[in-house]
Short mmCIF file of C-alpha atoms in Angstrom, two decimals:
data_model
loop_
_atom_site.label_atom_id
_atom_site.label_comp_id
_atom_site.label_asym_id
_atom_site.label_seq_id
_atom_site.Cartn_x
_atom_site.Cartn_y
_atom_site.Cartn_z
CA MET A 1 -37.99 3.32 -14.51
CA ASN A 2 -36.23 0.27 -15.96
CA LEU A 3 -32.49 -0.41 -16.17
CA GLU A 4 -32.10 1.21 -19.59
CA ASP A 5 -33.65 4.43 -18.27
CA LEU A 6 -31.36 4.36 -15.24
CA MET A 7 -28.34 3.87 -17.46
CA ALA A 8 -29.40 6.75 -19.69
CA VAL A 9 -29.79 8.99 -16.63
CA TRP A 10 -26.40 7.84 -15.38
CA ARG A 11 -24.69 8.56 -18.68
CA SER A 12 -26.18 12.04 -18.84
CA GLN A 13 -23.51 13.14 -16.34
CA ASP A 14 -20.82 12.52 -18.95
CA ALA A 15 -22.07 15.62 -20.75
CA SER A 16 -21.89 17.75 -17.59
CA PRO A 17 -19.52 16.09 -15.09
CA MET A 18 -19.95 16.77 -11.39
CA HIS A 19 -16.27 17.54 -10.99
CA GLY A 20 -13.26 18.92 -12.75
CA ALA A 21 -9.54 18.54 -12.15
CA ASN A 22 -6.84 21.18 -11.90
CA ASP A 23 -4.30 19.92 -14.45
CA THR A 24 -1.36 21.97 -13.15
CA LEU A 25 -1.82 20.70 -9.60
CA LEU A 26 -2.27 17.21 -10.95
CA ARG A 27 1.16 17.26 -12.61
CA LEU A 28 2.67 18.64 -9.42
CA VAL A 29 1.12 15.85 -7.32
CA LEU A 30 2.41 13.18 -9.68
CA ARG A 31 5.94 14.57 -9.73
CA GLN A 32 5.94 14.80 -5.93
CA ASP A 33 4.65 11.26 -5.59
CA GLU A 34 7.24 9.87 -7.95
CA ALA A 35 10.08 11.64 -6.15
CA LYS A 36 8.77 10.58 -2.74
CA LEU A 37 8.35 6.95 -3.78
CA ARG A 38 11.87 6.73 -5.20
CA ALA A 39 13.37 8.43 -2.15
CA GLN A 40 11.50 6.12 0.25
CA GLN A 41 12.60 2.98 -1.58
CA ARG A 42 16.20 4.15 -1.72
CA THR A 43 16.30 5.22 1.94
CA GLY A 44 14.75 1.99 3.25
CA GLU A 45 17.10 -0.24 1.32
CA TRP A 46 20.22 1.80 1.97
CA MET A 47 19.55 2.06 5.70
CA THR A 48 19.41 -1.71 6.11
CA TYR A 49 22.33 -2.51 3.87
CA LEU A 50 24.46 0.28 5.34
CA THR A 51 23.77 -0.98 8.87
CA SER A 52 24.98 -4.43 7.83
CA ALA A 53 27.97 -3.06 5.95
CA GLY A 54 28.81 -0.71 8.85
CA LEU A 55 28.92 -3.57 11.35
CA VAL A 56 31.03 -5.68 9.02
CA ALA A 57 33.39 -2.74 8.46
CA ILE A 58 33.80 -2.13 12.20
CA MET A 59 34.57 -5.81 12.74
CA ALA A 60 37.07 -5.73 9.88
CA VAL A 61 38.81 -2.73 11.45
CA PHE A 62 39.10 -4.55 14.77
CA PHE A 63 40.37 -7.61 12.96
CA VAL A 64 43.07 -5.56 11.22
CA VAL A 65 43.98 -3.78 14.48
CA THR A 66 44.33 -7.17 16.20
CA ILE A 67 46.47 -8.56 13.42
CA TYR A 68 48.87 -5.60 13.58
CA LYS A 69 48.89 -5.36 17.37
CA ALA A 70 52.29 -4.29 18.76
CA ASP A 71 52.59 -7.18 21.24
CA ASP A 72 52.27 -9.71 18.44
CA VAL A 73 50.49 -12.20 20.72
CA ARG A 74 47.12 -13.43 19.41
CA THR A 75 44.54 -15.79 20.88
CA GLY A 76 41.49 -17.50 19.35
CA TRP A 77 39.30 -14.67 20.68
CA ASP A 78 41.01 -12.19 18.38
CA PHE A 79 39.55 -14.08 15.42
CA VAL A 80 36.29 -15.34 16.92
CA ILE A 81 35.04 -11.93 18.11
CA PRO A 82 35.17 -10.04 14.79
CA ILE A 83 33.75 -13.01 12.90
CA ALA A 84 30.96 -13.50 15.46
CA GLY A 85 30.13 -9.79 15.17
CA ALA A 86 30.15 -9.68 11.38
CA VAL A 87 28.27 -12.91 10.57
CA PRO A 88 24.86 -11.89 12.04
CA ALA A 89 25.09 -8.54 10.22
CA ILE A 90 25.81 -10.26 6.89
CA LEU A 91 23.05 -12.82 7.53
CA MET A 92 20.60 -10.01 8.35
CA GLY A 93 21.33 -8.21 5.06
CA VAL A 94 21.05 -11.42 3.02
CA ALA A 95 17.86 -12.53 4.82
CA LEU A 96 16.25 -9.15 4.27
CA TYR A 97 17.14 -9.13 0.59
CA MET A 98 15.77 -12.66 0.09
CA SER A 99 12.62 -12.00 2.08
CA ARG A 100 11.84 -8.86 0.03
CA ARG A 101 12.47 -10.72 -3.19
CA ALA A 102 10.20 -13.61 -2.15
CA GLN A 103 7.47 -11.17 -1.16
CA LYS A 104 7.72 -9.35 -4.52
CA LEU A 105 7.31 -12.67 -6.35
CA ARG A 106 4.37 -13.60 -4.09
CA GLU A 107 2.64 -10.30 -4.93
CA GLN A 108 3.27 -10.70 -8.65
CA ARG A 109 1.28 -13.94 -8.64
CA PHE A 110 -1.92 -11.99 -8.06
CA GLY A 111 -3.82 -10.71 -11.10
CA GLU A 112 -5.55 -7.40 -11.60
CA SER A 113 -9.16 -8.04 -10.54
CA LEU A 114 -10.62 -6.59 -7.37
CA ARG A 115 -10.41 -10.01 -5.71
CA ASP A 116 -6.73 -10.28 -6.67
CA GLN A 117 -6.10 -6.76 -5.44
CA LEU A 118 -7.66 -7.59 -2.08
CA GLY A 119 -5.62 -10.81 -1.93
CA ARG A 120 -2.45 -8.87 -2.76
CA GLN A 121 -3.13 -6.31 -0.08
CA ILE A 122 -3.82 -8.99 2.51
CA ALA A 123 -0.51 -10.65 1.55
CA GLN A 124 1.23 -7.28 1.89
CA LEU A 125 -0.29 -6.72 5.33
CA ASP A 126 0.65 -10.26 6.40
CA TYR A 127 4.19 -9.59 5.26
CA ARG A 128 4.26 -6.29 7.10
CA ALA A 129 2.88 -7.83 10.27
CA THR A 130 5.35 -10.70 10.26
CA SER A 131 8.32 -8.80 8.83
CA ASP A 132 7.92 -5.98 11.36
CA VAL A 133 8.27 -8.52 14.16
CA TRP A 134 10.78 -10.73 12.34
CA LEU A 135 12.86 -7.83 11.08
CA GLY A 136 12.73 -6.16 14.48
CA ARG A 137 14.10 -9.36 16.04
CA ALA A 138 16.78 -9.73 13.38
CA ILE A 139 17.95 -6.12 13.64
CA VAL A 140 17.92 -6.20 17.42
CA ALA A 141 19.77 -9.56 17.48
CA ALA A 142 22.38 -8.50 14.92
CA GLY A 143 22.81 -5.13 16.61
CA PHE A 144 23.04 -6.82 20.00
CA VAL A 145 25.67 -9.34 18.91
CA GLY A 146 27.48 -6.58 17.02
CA ALA A 147 27.48 -4.30 20.07
CA ILE A 148 28.86 -7.07 22.30
CA ALA A 149 31.49 -7.89 19.69
CA ILE A 150 32.48 -4.22 19.42
CA VAL A 151 32.87 -3.90 23.19
CA LEU A 152 34.78 -7.18 23.44
CA ALA A 153 37.01 -6.38 20.50
CA GLY A 154 37.61 -2.89 21.87
CA SER A 155 38.61 -4.17 25.27
CA ARG A 156 40.64 -6.97 23.69
CA VAL A 157 42.77 -4.41 21.87
CA ASN A 158 43.60 -2.71 25.18
CA MET A 159 44.07 -5.92 27.22
CA GLU A 160 47.19 -7.79 28.10
CA PRO A 161 47.58 -10.92 25.93
CA ASN A 162 46.34 -13.48 28.46
CA GLU A 163 44.16 -11.24 30.60
CA PRO A 164 40.67 -12.75 31.17
CA PHE A 165 37.51 -10.95 30.11
CA ASP A 166 35.37 -9.12 32.66
CA LEU A 167 32.63 -11.79 32.68
CA ASP A 168 30.44 -9.88 35.15
CA GLY A 169 30.46 -6.85 32.88
CA ILE A 170 29.64 -8.99 29.86
CA GLY A 171 26.85 -10.69 31.78
CA ARG A 172 25.32 -7.32 32.72
CA MET A 173 25.54 -6.19 29.12
CA ILE A 174 23.82 -9.35 27.88
CA PHE A 175 21.11 -8.96 30.49
CA MET A 176 20.45 -5.35 29.46
CA GLY A 177 20.50 -6.40 25.81
CA VAL A 178 17.94 -9.15 26.39
CA ILE A 179 15.61 -6.72 28.20
CA PHE A 180 16.01 -4.14 25.43
CA SER A 181 15.40 -6.78 22.72
CA ALA A 182 12.28 -8.07 24.46
CA LEU A 183 10.89 -4.53 24.72
CA ALA A 184 11.69 -3.76 21.07
CA VAL A 185 10.05 -6.96 19.81
CA ARG A 186 7.01 -6.33 22.02
CA ALA A 187 6.67 -2.82 20.61
CA ALA A 188 6.92 -4.14 17.03
CA ARG A 189 4.24 -6.74 17.78
CA ARG A 190 1.92 -4.15 19.30
CA ARG A 191 2.42 -1.82 16.33
CA ALA A 192 1.62 -4.65 13.93
CA LYS A 193 -1.49 -5.55 15.90
CA GLU A 194 -2.80 -1.99 16.11
CA ASP A 195 -2.03 -0.92 12.58
CA VAL A 196 -2.18 -3.99 10.38
CA LEU A 197 -4.85 -6.24 11.87
CA PRO A 198 -7.86 -3.87 11.60
CA ARG A 199 -7.03 -3.24 7.93
CA LYS A 200 -6.59 -6.94 7.31
CA HIS A 201 -9.95 -7.73 8.89
CA ARG A 202 -11.60 -5.05 6.76
CA LEU A 203 -10.10 -6.51 3.56
CA GLU A 204 -11.12 -10.03 4.57
CA ALA A 205 -14.67 -8.79 5.14
CA LEU A 206 -14.63 -7.26 1.65
CA LEU A 207 -13.45 -10.58 0.21
CA LYS A 208 -16.40 -12.26 1.92
CA ASP A 209 -18.73 -9.62 0.46
CA LEU A 210 -17.52 -10.54 -3.02
CA ASP A 211 -19.02 -13.99 -2.64
CA ALA A 212 -22.13 -12.93 -0.76
CA MET B 1 8.98 2.81 -20.12
CA LEU B 2 10.38 6.31 -20.64
CA ASP B 3 8.93 9.11 -18.51
CA GLY B 4 7.84 11.07 -21.60
CA GLU B 5 6.02 8.06 -23.03
CA ARG B 6 4.29 7.45 -19.71
CA ASP B 7 3.27 11.14 -19.55
CA ARG B 8 1.79 10.94 -23.03
CA ILE B 9 -0.24 7.80 -22.28
CA PHE B 10 -1.42 9.15 -18.95
CA ASN B 11 -2.50 12.45 -20.52
CA GLU B 12 -4.48 10.57 -23.17
CA TRP B 13 -6.16 8.41 -20.55
CA LEU B 14 -7.03 11.40 -18.44
CA ALA B 15 -8.36 13.43 -21.35
CA GLY B 16 -10.59 10.60 -22.50
CA HIS B 17 -11.70 8.97 -19.27
CA LYS B 18 -11.54 11.52 -16.47
CA GLY B 19 -15.28 10.96 -15.96
CA ILE B 20 -14.65 7.44 -14.63
CA LEU B 21 -12.46 8.83 -11.85
CA PHE B 22 -15.07 11.44 -10.91
CA LYS B 23 -17.80 8.80 -10.74
CA VAL B 24 -15.77 6.49 -8.52
CA VAL B 25 -14.72 9.35 -6.25
CA HIS B 26 -18.30 10.59 -5.93
CA ALA B 27 -19.57 7.10 -5.12
CA TYR B 28 -16.96 6.27 -2.47
CA ALA B 29 -16.22 9.55 -0.69
CA PHE B 30 -18.84 11.93 0.64
CA GLU B 31 -17.06 14.88 2.23
CA HIS B 32 -15.19 17.49 0.24
CA ALA B 33 -11.83 16.76 1.92
CA ASP B 34 -12.29 13.00 1.50
CA ARG B 35 -13.08 13.44 -2.18
CA GLN B 36 -9.88 15.45 -2.66
CA ASP B 37 -7.94 12.75 -0.85
CA LEU B 38 -9.46 9.83 -2.76
CA PHE B 39 -9.16 11.59 -6.12
CA GLN B 40 -5.48 12.25 -5.49
CA GLU B 41 -4.95 8.64 -4.44
CA ILE B 42 -6.73 7.30 -7.54
CA VAL B 43 -4.86 9.61 -9.92
CA ILE B 44 -1.55 8.45 -8.44
CA GLN B 45 -2.52 4.79 -8.76
CA VAL B 46 -3.64 5.27 -12.37
CA TRP B 47 -0.35 7.04 -13.09
CA ARG B 48 1.61 4.17 -11.51
CA SER B 49 -0.44 1.62 -13.42
CA VAL B 50 0.56 2.93 -16.86
CA ASP B 51 3.65 0.70 -16.91
CA ALA B 52 1.59 -2.39 -16.06
CA PHE B 53 -1.00 -1.86 -18.82
CA ARG B 54 -0.51 -4.51 -21.51
CA GLY B 55 -3.54 -3.73 -23.63
CA GLU B 56 -5.27 -7.00 -22.70
CA SER B 57 -8.37 -5.04 -21.67
CA SER B 58 -9.76 -1.75 -22.95
CA VAL B 59 -8.49 1.48 -21.38
CA PRO B 60 -11.82 2.32 -19.66
CA THR B 61 -11.92 -1.20 -18.17
CA TRP B 62 -8.35 -0.80 -16.90
CA ILE B 63 -8.99 2.65 -15.43
CA TYR B 64 -12.22 1.48 -13.78
CA ARG B 65 -10.34 -1.47 -12.33
CA VAL B 66 -7.54 0.65 -10.88
CA ALA B 67 -9.96 3.31 -9.59
CA LEU B 68 -12.29 0.78 -7.93
CA ASN B 69 -9.42 -1.18 -6.42
CA THR B 70 -8.07 2.03 -4.95
CA ALA B 71 -11.45 3.23 -3.70
CA ILE B 72 -12.26 -0.09 -2.03
CA ALA B 73 -8.95 -0.18 -0.19
CA TRP B 74 -9.01 3.54 0.59
CA THR B 75 -9.53 4.51 4.18
CA ARG B 76 -10.51 7.96 5.27
CA LYS B 77 -7.81 10.42 6.22
CA GLU B 78 -9.05 10.58 9.80
CA ASP B 79 -8.90 6.79 10.17
CA ARG B 80 -5.31 6.79 9.02
CA HIS B 81 -4.49 9.65 11.37
CA GLN B 82 -6.05 7.76 14.27
CA ARG B 83 -3.91 4.74 13.47
CA GLY B 84 -0.89 7.02 13.57
CA LYS B 85 -0.21 6.59 9.87
CA GLN B 86 0.47 9.77 7.94
CA PRO B 87 -1.88 10.22 5.01
CA LEU B 88 -0.71 11.60 1.70
CA ASP B 89 -0.12 15.33 1.65
CA VAL B 90 -3.44 16.22 0.09
CA VAL B 91 -3.20 19.06 -2.39
CA GLU B 92 -6.22 21.28 -1.95
CA GLY B 93 -8.02 22.35 -5.14
CA LEU B 94 -7.01 19.32 -7.18
CA LEU B 95 -10.63 18.30 -7.59
CA THR B 96 -13.14 21.02 -8.37
CA THR B 97 -16.90 20.75 -8.15
CA SER B 98 -18.80 21.86 -11.22
CA SER B 99 -22.05 23.78 -11.21
CA SER B 100 -25.13 21.58 -11.23
CA ASP B 101 -26.71 23.56 -14.10
CA GLY B 102 -28.01 21.28 -16.81
CA ARG B 103 -27.45 18.15 -14.76
CA ASP B 104 -30.27 15.66 -14.35
CA PRO B 105 -31.29 15.61 -10.62
CA ARG B 106 -31.90 11.88 -10.94
CA VAL B 107 -28.10 11.44 -11.18
CA GLU B 108 -27.77 12.62 -7.56
CA TRP B 109 -30.62 10.28 -6.63
CA LEU B 110 -28.70 7.39 -8.20
CA TYR B 111 -25.51 8.31 -6.34
CA HIS B 112 -27.49 8.47 -3.13
CA GLN B 113 -28.86 4.96 -3.71
CA VAL B 114 -25.49 3.58 -4.75
CA ALA B 115 -23.98 5.03 -1.57
CA GLN B 116 -26.32 2.85 0.51
CA LEU B 117 -24.85 -0.34 -0.99
CA LYS B 118 -21.94 -2.29 0.45
CA ASP B 119 -18.49 -1.36 -0.92
CA VAL B 120 -18.24 -4.33 -3.28
CA ASP B 121 -21.84 -4.05 -4.52
CA ARG B 122 -21.20 -0.36 -5.15
CA SER B 123 -18.46 -1.33 -7.62
CA VAL B 124 -20.79 -3.70 -9.40
CA ALA B 125 -23.50 -1.01 -9.52
CA LEU B 126 -21.16 1.58 -11.07
CA LEU B 127 -20.00 -0.88 -13.71
CA MET B 128 -23.55 -1.98 -14.43
CA LEU B 129 -24.74 1.61 -14.84
CA ASP B 130 -21.85 2.34 -17.20
CA GLY B 131 -22.94 -0.56 -19.39
CA PHE B 132 -20.20 -3.11 -18.74
CA SER B 133 -21.16 -6.69 -19.60
CA TYR B 134 -21.47 -9.42 -16.96
CA LYS B 135 -18.27 -10.91 -18.31
CA GLU B 136 -16.35 -7.62 -18.00
CA ILE B 137 -17.71 -6.98 -14.51
CA ALA B 138 -16.75 -10.51 -13.46
CA ALA B 139 -13.20 -9.94 -14.74
CA ILE B 140 -12.85 -6.55 -13.06
CA VAL B 141 -14.27 -7.63 -9.72
CA GLY B 142 -12.92 -11.18 -9.74
CA ILE B 143 -16.17 -13.10 -9.20
CA THR B 144 -18.11 -15.50 -11.41
CA GLU B 145 -20.57 -14.24 -13.99
CA SER B 146 -23.42 -15.95 -12.15
CA ASN B 147 -22.44 -14.14 -8.96
CA VAL B 148 -22.44 -10.88 -10.94
CA GLY B 149 -25.96 -11.75 -12.10
CA VAL B 150 -27.11 -12.36 -8.53
CA LYS B 151 -25.63 -9.08 -7.36
CA ILE B 152 -27.08 -7.10 -10.27
CA ASN B 153 -30.54 -8.54 -9.73
CA ARG B 154 -30.29 -7.61 -6.07
CA ILE B 155 -29.16 -4.06 -6.92
CA LYS B 156 -31.90 -3.65 -9.53
CA SER B 157 -34.62 -4.74 -7.16
CA THR B 158 -33.24 -2.45 -4.44
CA LEU B 159 -33.32 0.51 -6.85
CA ALA B 160 -36.80 -0.43 -8.09
CA GLY B 161 -38.03 -0.75 -4.50
CA LYS B 162 -36.67 2.69 -3.60
CA ARG B 163 -38.28 4.22 -6.68
CA ALA B 164 -41.61 2.65 -5.81
CA GLU B 165 -41.33 3.79 -2.16
CA GLU B 166 -40.64 7.35 -3.22
CA ALA B 167 -43.42 7.34 -5.81
CA GLU B 168 -45.92 6.26 -3.12
CA SER B 169 -44.84 8.88 -0.55
#
């Protein structure tokens, strides 16, 4: 049987397809997918930006409380603490926005062929692997600095004007924070390794097969 | 693009080229549940791709491209479960299996042979059997035309060898 015969045999299935599709269910699936996709995108973005905005808002409240404190005595700490708490949160939001934008542009550079699709997926996995770790660090760091700032600002509001900070307490908090951050980053790394790397290796093997 | 416009285009594509999706699903997934899963995944990707279609290629070429890209990257539901990643909520009954009455048994033989090929070669084989030119296959798969030629020759000789083996036995 030559190629033409094979092709004729192959095309014979067009007259009696092996499968059919349930059109009603199909519409349902598409509607569900669309709704799910939109909800996921919205939730992911809002969560990050709200976290940043929340931290900034808390710092702003402390700042305002400090400004209108009854004793009317202010030190440099009253300004440094809210700013130090808000800046990492703002930077985290901006960095996340820019990183997502850069990744979108990177993905758009790929075309539509199978090779491009594989390349795009590898780039997506690379981004996921690095952003999981990077983002984990950024969120933990911003949250950590924010938490310290909240505690400091909170105690500052209730302290006498020239009363020193409880450095031992702050030291303990920083120590706990560092341990927690290290564990969180380690978990993100492990997740990336277990989930992303096997898929990436599979896609790279497929890319190799293209040229074989 | 408006939702209604997208619906209209998608319905036209599906009405005219559903067969492409069935072929790709049948060539890349072998269990009933996997076929349901892959079919659902491909339909969703084709639906999402409507906005990106610029008419630079024919509709069948575009649909083949999206379907093959999805099938190649698709991993079985169980694999995703094992990695702790939730698969799509697969809707049972989306894909139905037709009766084999009136179907040439050699079609199943061809699917069986195609299933033995590597994932990428399987794509080339499907496109070859559906009569796509070397140039079109090269554009869909993203390899050079000469590489397409090499792969097609290899596939042809594999199929011929299998035929000969079976004729002898």
